[in-house]
PDB file of C-alpha atoms in Angstrom:
ATOM      1  CA  MET P   5      -0.455 -35.436  72.877  1.00 63.00           C
ATOM      2  CA  GLU P   6       2.936 -33.960  72.097  1.00 66.00           C
ATOM      3  CA  HIS P   7       2.528 -34.612  68.461  1.00 72.00           C
ATOM      4  CA  ASN P   8      -0.953 -33.031  68.472  1.00 75.00           C
ATOM      5  CA  LYS P   9       0.383 -29.935  70.189  1.00 78.00           C
ATOM      6  CA  THR P  10       3.216 -29.373  67.768  1.00 79.00           C
ATOM      7  CA  HIS P  11       0.836 -29.950  64.888  1.00 84.00           C
ATOM      8  CA  ASP P  12      -1.547 -27.437  66.371  1.00 89.00           C
ATOM      9  CA  ILE P  13       1.155 -24.878  66.804  1.00 90.00           C
ATOM     10  CA  LEU P  14       2.415 -25.503  63.328  1.00 90.00           C
ATOM     11  CA  ASN P  15      -1.062 -25.111  61.920  1.00 91.00           C
ATOM     12  CA  ARG P  16      -1.636 -21.822  63.742  1.00 91.00           C
ATOM     13  CA  MET P  17       1.708 -20.541  62.573  1.00 92.00           C
ATOM     14  CA  HIS P  18       0.813 -21.523  59.078  1.00 92.00           C
ATOM     15  CA  ILE P  19      -2.553 -19.703  59.282  1.00 92.00           C
ATOM     16  CA  GLN P  20      -1.017 -16.604  60.887  1.00 91.00           C
ATOM     17  CA  HIS P  21       1.612 -16.560  58.148  1.00 91.00           C
ATOM     18  CA  ALA P  22      -1.002 -16.688  55.494  1.00 91.00           C
ATOM     19  CA  HIS P  23      -2.930 -13.936  57.059  1.00 90.00           C
ATOM     20  CA  ASP P  24       0.184 -11.771  57.404  1.00 89.00           C
ATOM     21  CA  LYS P  25       1.002 -12.365  53.827  1.00 88.00           C
ATOM     22  CA  GLU P  26      -2.506 -11.333  52.797  1.00 85.00           C
ATOM     23  CA  ASN P  27      -2.289  -8.184  54.848  1.00 83.00           C
ATOM     24  CA  ASP P  28       1.104  -7.185  53.679  1.00 82.00           C
ATOM     25  CA  ARG P  29       0.156  -7.251  50.022  1.00 76.00           C
ATOM     26  CA  THR P  30       1.162  -3.988  48.493  1.00 71.00           C
ATOM     27  CA  ASP P  31      -0.474  -4.355  45.041  1.00 67.00           C
ATOM     28  CA  THR P  32      -2.703  -1.612  44.195  1.00 68.00           C
ATOM     29  CA  GLY P  33      -5.566  -1.995  41.787  1.00 65.00           C
ATOM     30  CA  SER P  34      -5.510   0.001  38.538  1.00 65.00           C
ATOM     31  CA  PHE P  35      -7.027   3.377  39.266  1.00 63.00           C
ATOM     32  CA  PRO P  36      -9.158   5.014  36.615  1.00 60.00           C
ATOM     33  CA  VAL P  37      -7.423   7.969  35.039  1.00 63.00           C
ATOM     34  CA  VAL P  38      -8.034  11.103  36.931  1.00 63.00           C
ATOM     35  CA  ARG P  39      -7.632  14.145  34.826  1.00 62.00           C
ATOM     36  CA  LYS P  40      -5.813  17.229  36.009  1.00 69.00           C
ATOM     37  CA  LYS P  41      -8.690  19.521  35.437  1.00 68.00           C
ATOM     38  CA  PRO P  42     -12.193  18.401  34.990  1.00 63.00           C
ATOM     39  CA  PRO P  43     -13.488  18.362  31.423  1.00 62.00           C
ATOM     40  CA  ARG P  44     -15.028  21.787  30.952  1.00 64.00           C
ATOM     41  CA  ARG P  45     -18.497  21.119  29.605  1.00 62.00           C
ATOM     42  CA  ILE P  46     -19.547  24.766  29.860  1.00 63.00           C
ATOM     43  CA  GLY P  47     -22.174  23.839  27.335  1.00 64.00           C
ATOM     44  CA  GLY P  48     -21.618  26.665  24.926  1.00 71.00           C
ATOM     45  CA  GLY P  49     -24.488  28.510  23.512  1.00 79.00           C
ATOM     46  CA  ILE P  50     -26.383  27.638  20.410  1.00 84.00           C
ATOM     47  CA  ALA P  51     -24.041  29.624  18.128  1.00 86.00           C
ATOM     48  CA  SER P  52     -20.788  27.921  19.265  1.00 85.00           C
ATOM     49  CA  ARG P  53     -22.377  24.513  19.027  1.00 84.00           C
ATOM     50  CA  LEU P  54     -23.601  25.242  15.547  1.00 87.00           C
ATOM     51  CA  MET P  55     -20.191  26.506  14.504  1.00 87.00           C
ATOM     52  CA  THR P  56     -18.691  23.239  15.902  1.00 85.00           C
ATOM     53  CA  SER P  57     -21.238  21.134  13.953  1.00 87.00           C
ATOM     54  CA  LEU P  58     -20.637  23.196  10.863  1.00 88.00           C
ATOM     55  CA  LEU P  59     -16.874  22.757  11.091  1.00 87.00           C
ATOM     56  CA  ILE P  60     -17.183  19.087  11.607  1.00 88.00           C
ATOM     57  CA  VAL P  61     -19.557  18.787   8.565  1.00 90.00           C
ATOM     58  CA  LEU P  62     -17.073  20.846   6.483  1.00 89.00           C
ATOM     59  CA  LEU P  63     -14.083  18.666   7.411  1.00 89.00           C
ATOM     60  CA  CYS P  64     -15.826  15.437   6.851  1.00 89.00           C
ATOM     61  CA  ALA P  65     -17.264  16.757   3.552  1.00 89.00           C
ATOM     62  CA  LEU P  66     -13.645  17.470   2.544  1.00 88.00           C
ATOM     63  CA  LEU P  67     -12.683  13.973   3.395  1.00 89.00           C
ATOM     64  CA  GLY P  68     -15.448  12.398   1.515  1.00 89.00           C
ATOM     65  CA  PHE P  69     -14.829  14.727  -1.437  1.00 87.00           C
ATOM     66  CA  SER P  70     -11.170  13.815  -1.624  1.00 87.00           C
ATOM     67  CA  TYR P  71     -12.018  10.123  -1.334  1.00 86.00           C
ATOM     68  CA  ALA P  72     -14.455  10.394  -4.252  1.00 85.00           C
ATOM     69  CA  ILE P  73     -11.951  12.287  -6.345  1.00 83.00           C
ATOM     70  CA  GLN P  74      -9.271   9.803  -5.597  1.00 82.00           C
ATOM     71  CA  LEU P  75     -11.559   7.005  -6.650  1.00 79.00           C
ATOM     72  CA  ASN P  76     -12.156   8.704  -9.960  1.00 73.00           C
ATOM     73  CA  ASN P  77      -8.597   9.264 -10.935  1.00 70.00           C
ATOM     74  CA  LYS P  78      -6.328   6.636  -9.606  1.00 63.00           C
ATOM     75  CA  THR P  79      -2.777   7.694 -10.391  1.00 52.00           C
ATOM     76  CA  SER P  80      -0.895   5.469 -12.725  1.00 53.00           C
ATOM     77  CA  SER P  81       2.325   3.900 -11.699  1.00 54.00           C
ATOM     78  CA  TYR P  82       4.340   6.095 -14.051  1.00 60.00           C
ATOM     79  CA  GLU P  83       4.664   8.748 -11.478  1.00 59.00           C
ATOM     80  CA  THR P  84       6.480   6.528  -9.119  1.00 53.00           C
ATOM     81  CA  MET P  85       9.173   5.582 -11.625  1.00 57.00           C
ATOM     82  CA  SER P  86      12.548   7.276 -11.719  1.00 59.00           C
ATOM     83  CA  GLU P  87      13.746   9.385 -14.636  1.00 65.00           C
ATOM     84  CA  GLU P  88      16.163   6.784 -15.983  1.00 68.00           C
ATOM     85  CA  GLU P  89      13.447   4.078 -15.965  1.00 69.00           C
ATOM     86  CA  LEU P  90      11.256   6.434 -17.835  1.00 78.00           C
ATOM     87  CA  THR P  91      13.824   7.251 -20.537  1.00 81.00           C
ATOM     88  CA  ARG P  92      14.526   3.586 -20.970  1.00 81.00           C
ATOM     89  CA  LEU P  93      10.890   2.835 -21.282  1.00 82.00           C
ATOM     90  CA  ILE P  94      10.541   5.628 -23.950  1.00 87.00           C
ATOM     91  CA  SER P  95      13.444   4.260 -25.981  1.00 88.00           C
ATOM     92  CA  GLU P  96      12.196   0.674 -25.754  1.00 86.00           C
ATOM     93  CA  THR P  97       8.666   1.711 -26.845  1.00 87.00           C
ATOM     94  CA  SER P  98      10.100   3.553 -29.791  1.00 89.00           C
ATOM     95  CA  THR P  99      12.153   0.508 -30.766  1.00 88.00           C
ATOM     96  CA  GLN P 100       8.923  -1.567 -30.601  1.00 88.00           C
ATOM     97  CA  VAL P 101       7.221   0.968 -32.685  1.00 90.00           C
ATOM     98  CA  GLN P 102       9.892   0.732 -35.370  1.00 90.00           C
ATOM     99  CA  ASN P 103       9.621  -3.049 -35.343  1.00 88.00           C
ATOM    100  CA  LEU P 104       5.953  -2.969 -35.765  1.00 91.00           C
ATOM    101  CA  GLN P 105       6.232  -0.489 -38.639  1.00 92.00           C
ATOM    102  CA  GLN P 106       8.684  -2.805 -40.269  1.00 91.00           C
ATOM    103  CA  ARG P 107       6.294  -5.703 -39.844  1.00 89.00           C
ATOM    104  CA  LYS P 108       3.577  -3.554 -41.274  1.00 92.00           C
ATOM    105  CA  THR P 109       5.540  -2.724 -44.412  1.00 93.00           C
ATOM    106  CA  GLU P 110       6.293  -6.419 -44.863  1.00 89.00           C
ATOM    107  CA  LEU P 111       2.669  -7.358 -44.507  1.00 89.00           C
ATOM    108  CA  THR P 112       1.610  -4.500 -46.810  1.00 90.00           C
ATOM    109  CA  GLY P 113       4.119  -5.758 -49.391  1.00 89.00           C
ATOM    110  CA  GLN P 114       2.760  -9.186 -49.142  1.00 85.00           C
ATOM    111  CA  LEU P 115      -0.734  -7.955 -49.545  1.00 85.00           C
ATOM    112  CA  ASN P 116       0.162  -5.901 -52.577  1.00 86.00           C
ATOM    113  CA  SER P 117       1.881  -8.839 -54.142  1.00 83.00           C
ATOM    114  CA  LEU P 118      -1.175 -10.981 -53.451  1.00 80.00           C
ATOM    115  CA  LYS P 119      -3.439  -8.413 -55.015  1.00 80.00           C
ATOM    116  CA  ALA P 120      -1.210  -8.024 -58.082  1.00 80.00           C
ATOM    117  CA  ALA P 121      -0.529 -11.604 -58.708  1.00 75.00           C
ATOM    118  CA  ALA P 122      -2.424 -13.209 -61.442  1.00 67.00           C
ATOM    119  CA  ASP P 123      -2.540 -16.723 -59.918  1.00 74.00           C
ATOM    120  CA  LYS P 124      -3.921 -15.938 -56.450  1.00 75.00           C
ATOM    121  CA  GLN P 125      -3.761 -19.481 -55.225  1.00 81.00           C
ATOM    122  CA  GLN P 126      -0.070 -19.997 -55.878  1.00 81.00           C
ATOM    123  CA  GLU P 127       0.761 -16.534 -54.525  1.00 78.00           C
ATOM    124  CA  ALA P 128      -1.132 -17.235 -51.323  1.00 82.00           C
ATOM    125  CA  GLN P 129       0.692 -20.517 -50.852  1.00 84.00           C
ATOM    126  CA  ARG P 130       4.033 -18.826 -51.305  1.00 83.00           C
ATOM    127  CA  ILE P 131       3.202 -16.176 -48.693  1.00 81.00           C
ATOM    128  CA  ALA P 132       1.841 -18.770 -46.314  1.00 85.00           C
ATOM    129  CA  LYS P 133       5.107 -20.693 -46.524  1.00 84.00           C
ATOM    130  CA  GLU P 134       6.980 -17.500 -45.920  1.00 80.00           C
ATOM    131  CA  ASN P 135       4.947 -16.709 -42.809  1.00 82.00           C
ATOM    132  CA  GLU P 136       5.192 -20.262 -41.610  1.00 82.00           C
ATOM    133  CA  ASP P 137       8.862 -20.039 -40.972  1.00 75.00           C
ATOM    134  CA  THR P 138       8.495 -16.768 -39.024  1.00 74.00           C
ATOM    135  CA  SER P 139       5.594 -17.909 -37.010  1.00 78.00           C
ATOM    136  CA  GLY P 140       7.283 -21.259 -36.340  1.00 75.00           C
ATOM    137  CA  ILE P 141      10.219 -19.543 -34.735  1.00 68.00           C
ATOM    138  CA  LEU P 142       8.000 -17.158 -32.703  1.00 70.00           C
ATOM    139  CA  SER P 143       5.824 -19.897 -31.469  1.00 71.00           C
ATOM    140  CA  GLY P 144       8.736 -22.174 -30.550  1.00 68.00           C
ATOM    141  CA  ARG P 145       7.982 -24.924 -33.059  1.00 70.00           C
ATOM    142  CA  LEU P 146      11.162 -24.449 -35.066  1.00 68.00           C
ATOM    143  CA  PRO P 147      14.531 -24.076 -33.389  1.00 67.00           C
ATOM    144  CA  ALA P 148      16.054 -20.674 -33.649  1.00 64.00           C
ATOM    145  CA  GLN P 149      19.542 -20.339 -35.005  1.00 68.00           C
ATOM    146  CA  GLY P 150      21.918 -17.569 -34.869  1.00 72.00           C
ATOM    147  CA  LYS P 151      24.810 -16.003 -33.028  1.00 73.00           C
ATOM    148  CA  GLY P 152      22.808 -15.119 -30.023  1.00 72.00           C
ATOM    149  CA  VAL P 153      24.146 -13.783 -26.882  1.00 73.00           C
ATOM    150  CA  VAL P 154      25.689 -15.483 -23.947  1.00 74.00           C
ATOM    151  CA  ILE P 155      24.570 -14.440 -20.541  1.00 75.00           C
ATOM    152  CA  THR P 156      26.400 -15.648 -17.445  1.00 78.00           C
ATOM    153  CA  ILE P 157      24.508 -15.593 -14.193  1.00 76.00           C
ATOM    154  CA  THR P 158      26.594 -16.168 -11.178  1.00 75.00           C
ATOM    155  CA  GLN P 159      25.552 -16.826  -7.620  1.00 71.00           C
ATOM    156  CA  GLY P 160      25.213 -13.553  -5.759  1.00 69.00           C
ATOM    157  CA  SER P 161      27.440 -12.877  -2.847  1.00 71.00           C
ATOM    158  CA  LYS P 162      24.830 -11.293  -0.686  1.00 69.00           C
ATOM    159  CA  GLU P 163      21.726 -13.347  -1.398  1.00 68.00           C
ATOM    160  CA  ASN P 164      20.446 -15.967  -3.901  1.00 73.00           C
ATOM    161  CA  ILE P 165      18.963 -14.915  -7.169  1.00 73.00           C
ATOM    162  CA  ASP P 166      15.218 -15.399  -6.980  1.00 74.00           C
ATOM    163  CA  ALA P 167      12.704 -16.261  -9.687  1.00 77.00           C
ATOM    164  CA  ALA P 168      11.478 -12.676  -9.989  1.00 75.00           C
ATOM    165  CA  THR P 169      14.976 -11.605 -11.137  1.00 74.00           C
ATOM    166  CA  MET P 170      15.074 -14.264 -13.698  1.00 78.00           C
ATOM    167  CA  PHE P 171      11.747 -13.317 -14.975  1.00 78.00           C
ATOM    168  CA  GLN P 172      12.763  -9.707 -15.176  1.00 76.00           C
ATOM    169  CA  LEU P 173      15.811 -10.831 -17.237  1.00 76.00           C
ATOM    170  CA  LEU P 174      13.558 -12.671 -19.710  1.00 74.00           C
ATOM    171  CA  GLU P 175      11.251  -9.699 -19.949  1.00 73.00           C
ATOM    172  CA  GLU P 176      14.145  -7.322 -20.528  1.00 72.00           C
ATOM    173  CA  LEU P 177      15.488  -9.634 -23.301  1.00 72.00           C
ATOM    174  CA  ARG P 178      12.073  -9.666 -24.976  1.00 69.00           C
ATOM    175  CA  ASN P 179      11.762  -5.979 -24.766  1.00 66.00           C
ATOM    176  CA  ALA P 180      15.210  -5.560 -26.321  1.00 64.00           C
ATOM    177  CA  ALA P 181      13.722  -7.152 -29.499  1.00 55.00           C
ATOM    178  CA  SER P 182      14.850 -10.675 -29.161  1.00 57.00           C
ATOM    179  CA  ARG P 183      12.246 -12.979 -30.819  1.00 57.00           C
ATOM    180  CA  SER P 184      13.027 -16.175 -29.272  1.00 58.00           C
ATOM    181  CA  TRP P 185      15.516 -17.919 -27.230  1.00 57.00           C
ATOM    182  CA  SER P 186      16.480 -21.271 -26.102  1.00 57.00           C
ATOM    183  CA  TRP P 187      18.434 -22.400 -23.184  1.00 54.00           C
ATOM    184  CA  THR P 188      21.252 -24.353 -24.665  1.00 52.00           C
ATOM    185  CA  THR P 189      23.551 -24.980 -21.819  1.00 50.00           C
ATOM    186  CA  PHE P 190      23.166 -24.687 -18.103  1.00 50.00           C
ATOM    187  CA  VAL P 191      26.489 -24.728 -16.445  1.00 53.00           C
ATOM    188  CA  TRP P 192      26.393 -24.867 -12.684  1.00 52.00           C
ATOM    189  CA  SER P 193      29.828 -24.045 -11.508  1.00 50.00           C
ATOM    190  CA  PRO P 194      30.533 -24.042  -7.777  1.00 50.00           C
ATOM    191  CA  ARG P 195      31.583 -20.830  -6.143  1.00 46.00           C
ATOM    192  CA  PRO P 196      35.313 -20.514  -5.820  1.00 49.00           C
ATOM    193  CA  MET P 197      36.169 -21.125  -2.284  1.00 43.00           C
TER     194      MET P 197
ATOM    195  CA  MET E  13     -24.538  12.809  13.575  1.00 73.00           C
ATOM    196  CA  ALA E  14     -22.798  15.743  11.984  1.00 79.00           C
ATOM    197  CA  ALA E  15     -19.698  13.844  10.891  1.00 82.00           C
ATOM    198  CA  VAL E  16     -21.600  11.116   9.086  1.00 85.00           C
ATOM    199  CA  LEU E  17     -23.795  13.644   7.368  1.00 85.00           C
ATOM    200  CA  GLY E  18     -20.697  15.621   6.299  1.00 88.00           C
ATOM    201  CA  LEU E  19     -19.108  12.473   4.910  1.00 88.00           C
ATOM    202  CA  ILE E  20     -22.080  11.477   2.829  1.00 88.00           C
ATOM    203  CA  VAL E  21     -22.481  15.111   1.569  1.00 88.00           C
ATOM    204  CA  GLY E  22     -18.799  15.174   0.598  1.00 89.00           C
ATOM    205  CA  VAL E  23     -18.820  11.813  -1.185  1.00 88.00           C
ATOM    206  CA  ILE E  24     -21.986  12.734  -3.083  1.00 88.00           C
ATOM    207  CA  ILE E  25     -20.520  16.151  -4.182  1.00 87.00           C
ATOM    208  CA  GLY E  26     -17.234  14.400  -5.195  1.00 85.00           C
ATOM    209  CA  ILE E  27     -19.054  11.875  -7.318  1.00 85.00           C
ATOM    210  CA  PHE E  28     -21.158  14.350  -9.214  1.00 85.00           C
ATOM    211  CA  VAL E  29     -18.691  17.277  -9.480  1.00 83.00           C
ATOM    212  CA  LYS E  30     -15.534  16.091 -11.122  1.00 77.00           C
ATOM    213  CA  PRO E  31     -13.134  18.971 -10.693  1.00 76.00           C
ATOM    214  CA  ASP E  32      -9.675  19.044 -12.119  1.00 74.00           C
ATOM    215  CA  ILE E  33      -7.085  18.564  -9.407  1.00 75.00           C
ATOM    216  CA  PRO E  34      -3.855  20.532 -10.052  1.00 77.00           C
ATOM    217  CA  ILE E  35      -1.191  18.081 -11.228  1.00 75.00           C
ATOM    218  CA  VAL E  36       1.075  19.050  -8.398  1.00 78.00           C
ATOM    219  CA  LEU E  37      -1.281  17.777  -5.782  1.00 81.00           C
ATOM    220  CA  GLN E  38      -2.398  14.621  -7.525  1.00 79.00           C
ATOM    221  CA  PRO E  39       0.290  12.152  -6.137  1.00 80.00           C
ATOM    222  CA  TYR E  40      -0.349  13.317  -2.561  1.00 87.00           C
ATOM    223  CA  LEU E  41      -4.126  12.951  -2.552  1.00 88.00           C
ATOM    224  CA  PRO E  42      -4.301   9.354  -1.325  1.00 89.00           C
ATOM    225  CA  ILE E  43      -1.898  10.123   1.629  1.00 92.00           C
ATOM    226  CA  MET E  44      -3.970  13.098   2.563  1.00 93.00           C
ATOM    227  CA  VAL E  45      -7.156  11.015   2.556  1.00 93.00           C
ATOM    228  CA  VAL E  46      -5.650   8.403   4.811  1.00 94.00           C
ATOM    229  CA  ALA E  47      -4.223  10.994   7.218  1.00 95.00           C
ATOM    230  CA  ALA E  48      -7.599  12.715   7.376  1.00 93.00           C
ATOM    231  CA  LEU E  49      -9.255   9.382   8.090  1.00 93.00           C
ATOM    232  CA  ASP E  50      -6.884   8.839  10.920  1.00 95.00           C
ATOM    233  CA  ALA E  51      -7.659  12.254  12.377  1.00 94.00           C
ATOM    234  CA  LEU E  52     -11.378  11.500  12.046  1.00 92.00           C
ATOM    235  CA  LEU E  53     -11.102   8.271  13.862  1.00 93.00           C
ATOM    236  CA  GLY E  54      -9.079   9.795  16.568  1.00 94.00           C
ATOM    237  CA  ALA E  55     -11.747  12.322  17.022  1.00 92.00           C
ATOM    238  CA  ALA E  56     -14.413   9.641  17.266  1.00 91.00           C
ATOM    239  CA  ARG E  57     -12.369   7.906  19.944  1.00 92.00           C
ATOM    240  CA  ALA E  58     -12.100  11.082  21.926  1.00 91.00           C
ATOM    241  CA  TYR E  59     -15.803  11.539  21.552  1.00 89.00           C
ATOM    242  CA  PHE E  60     -16.400   8.166  23.120  1.00 88.00           C
ATOM    243  CA  GLU E  61     -13.961   9.023  25.860  1.00 87.00           C
ATOM    244  CA  ARG E  62     -15.862  12.076  26.592  1.00 85.00           C
ATOM    245  CA  SER E  63     -12.849  14.281  25.937  1.00 87.00           C
ATOM    246  CA  PHE E  64     -13.811  15.561  22.473  1.00 86.00           C
ATOM    247  CA  SER E  65     -12.790  19.069  21.652  1.00 85.00           C
ATOM    248  CA  ASP E  66     -13.550  20.522  18.343  1.00 84.00           C
ATOM    249  CA  LYS E  67     -10.413  22.764  18.374  1.00 87.00           C
ATOM    250  CA  VAL E  68      -8.226  19.660  18.863  1.00 90.00           C
ATOM    251  CA  PHE E  69     -10.071  17.888  16.067  1.00 90.00           C
ATOM    252  CA  VAL E  70      -9.582  20.714  13.627  1.00 89.00           C
ATOM    253  CA  ILE E  71      -5.963  21.200  14.569  1.00 92.00           C
ATOM    254  CA  SER E  72      -5.158  17.471  14.428  1.00 93.00           C
ATOM    255  CA  PHE E  73      -6.944  17.143  11.087  1.00 93.00           C
ATOM    256  CA  ILE E  74      -5.060  19.914   9.434  1.00 93.00           C
ATOM    257  CA  SER E  75      -1.655  18.960  10.980  1.00 95.00           C
ATOM    258  CA  ASN E  76      -2.086  15.302  10.092  1.00 94.00           C
ATOM    259  CA  VAL E  77      -2.762  16.142   6.503  1.00 94.00           C
ATOM    260  CA  LEU E  78       0.076  18.626   6.332  1.00 95.00           C
ATOM    261  CA  THR E  79       2.525  16.424   7.999  1.00 95.00           C
ATOM    262  CA  ALA E  80       1.830  13.450   5.825  1.00 95.00           C
ATOM    263  CA  THR E  81       2.003  15.593   2.595  1.00 94.00           C
ATOM    264  CA  LEU E  82       5.240  17.153   3.741  1.00 94.00           C
ATOM    265  CA  LEU E  83       6.812  13.843   4.595  1.00 94.00           C
ATOM    266  CA  VAL E  84       5.952  12.363   1.255  1.00 92.00           C
ATOM    267  CA  LEU E  85       7.149  15.546  -0.504  1.00 91.00           C
ATOM    268  CA  LEU E  86      10.436  15.406   1.435  1.00 92.00           C
ATOM    269  CA  GLY E  87      10.746  11.753   0.539  1.00 91.00           C
ATOM    270  CA  ASN E  88      10.243  12.418  -3.187  1.00 87.00           C
ATOM    271  CA  GLN E  89      12.905  15.020  -3.144  1.00 89.00           C
ATOM    272  CA  LEU E  90      15.364  12.948  -1.256  1.00 90.00           C
ATOM    273  CA  GLY E  91      14.800  10.049  -3.571  1.00 86.00           C
ATOM    274  CA  VAL E  92      13.297   7.628  -0.992  1.00 87.00           C
ATOM    275  CA  GLY E  93       9.801   8.508  -2.116  1.00 84.00           C
ATOM    276  CA  SER E  94       8.130   5.072  -2.188  1.00 84.00           C
ATOM    277  CA  GLN E  95       9.729   3.909   1.030  1.00 88.00           C
ATOM    278  CA  LEU E  96       8.790   7.008   2.912  1.00 91.00           C
ATOM    279  CA  GLN E  97       5.260   6.792   1.538  1.00 90.00           C
ATOM    280  CA  THR E  98       5.076   3.143   2.590  1.00 92.00           C
ATOM    281  CA  ALA E  99       6.277   4.100   6.129  1.00 93.00           C
ATOM    282  CA  VAL E 100       3.711   6.927   6.477  1.00 95.00           C
ATOM    283  CA  ILE E 101       0.928   4.603   5.329  1.00 94.00           C
ATOM    284  CA  VAL E 102       2.011   1.847   7.772  1.00 95.00           C
ATOM    285  CA  VAL E 103       2.064   4.215  10.737  1.00 95.00           C
ATOM    286  CA  LEU E 104      -1.236   5.825   9.799  1.00 95.00           C
ATOM    287  CA  GLY E 105      -2.694   2.300   9.414  1.00 95.00           C
ATOM    288  CA  ILE E 106      -1.571   1.338  12.884  1.00 96.00           C
ATOM    289  CA  ARG E 107      -3.090   4.355  14.319  1.00 95.00           C
ATOM    290  CA  ILE E 108      -6.339   3.699  12.567  1.00 95.00           C
ATOM    291  CA  PHE E 109      -6.413   0.153  13.807  1.00 95.00           C
ATOM    292  CA  SER E 110      -5.685   1.198  17.439  1.00 95.00           C
ATOM    293  CA  ASN E 111      -8.360   3.945  17.363  1.00 94.00           C
ATOM    294  CA  VAL E 112     -10.888   1.507  15.981  1.00 94.00           C
ATOM    295  CA  SER E 113     -10.167  -1.079  18.618  1.00 93.00           C
ATOM    296  CA  ALA E 114     -10.467   1.535  21.391  1.00 92.00           C
ATOM    297  CA  ILE E 115     -13.776   2.563  19.914  1.00 91.00           C
ATOM    298  CA  ARG E 116     -14.852  -1.002  19.816  1.00 92.00           C
ATOM    299  CA  ARG E 117     -13.981  -1.491  23.491  1.00 90.00           C
ATOM    300  CA  PHE E 118     -15.996   1.551  24.369  1.00 88.00           C
ATOM    301  CA  ILE E 119     -18.993   0.363  22.472  1.00 88.00           C
ATOM    302  CA  PHE E 120     -18.987  -3.139  23.751  1.00 87.00           C
ATOM    303  CA  LYS E 121     -17.914  -2.309  27.263  1.00 78.00           C
ATOM    304  CA  GLY E 122     -20.689  -4.273  28.844  1.00 49.00           C
TER     305      GLY E 122
END
């Protein structure tokens, strides 16, 4: 009997506690936003509504117009480059132009000699042999020889050198009129501690 | 609706009439388009929230376009042109996405 009474009291206390907790909850639900002043839908006359619609049409027409224009002339990337990059680009382009003109004179000379030669077959063979060497070096079949230039690339102190930088290096070399290159030595030296 | 009609009219006019844009304005045109698009979507969201006001739309349209252009101009003069342009585009893109998702919530409220 005793055990039942304490169990009953405990149970009631538990239930009362639960009810109290439920009643003492102070959470509020999220209220919808109440504006300071009600939205004034005076419902303007025909004229003002027409003006509103006209204005909206005008602005959206401007947007669509600019969009269509922008589609038609996409700006090139030259406008984003800085001045020194542009001057460098100009000088390298003129170097390339000179190289191409030189190549053109060579080829014209070969063509003229071919036309003037009596024995066309032998002349053609001679010229083919001449071009073979040049093309061989360009395409990488024959090894290139020469003084060359030694480039030392050391590990950066802030971050590693990524492949994009190496690629840019190769492209810069090519743009500076080097015909071919070969990696002769790779020396990995550890950073001095 | 008036806005869609205006957009279509504008695009058609722009495709058929190819005017010459002054060179000074040409680099800023894409930023202006994105800023105007952001203002348009903000107005659409306000329309769905039943708080659309044409004055606010016009003012926000013009001020968005002007602010974006001036920021890019300032960046070009300071030498951080492309970075500031990227920042402006990022912020406008974020606003566009948030406006679109608010519109979507209003449309599919059920």
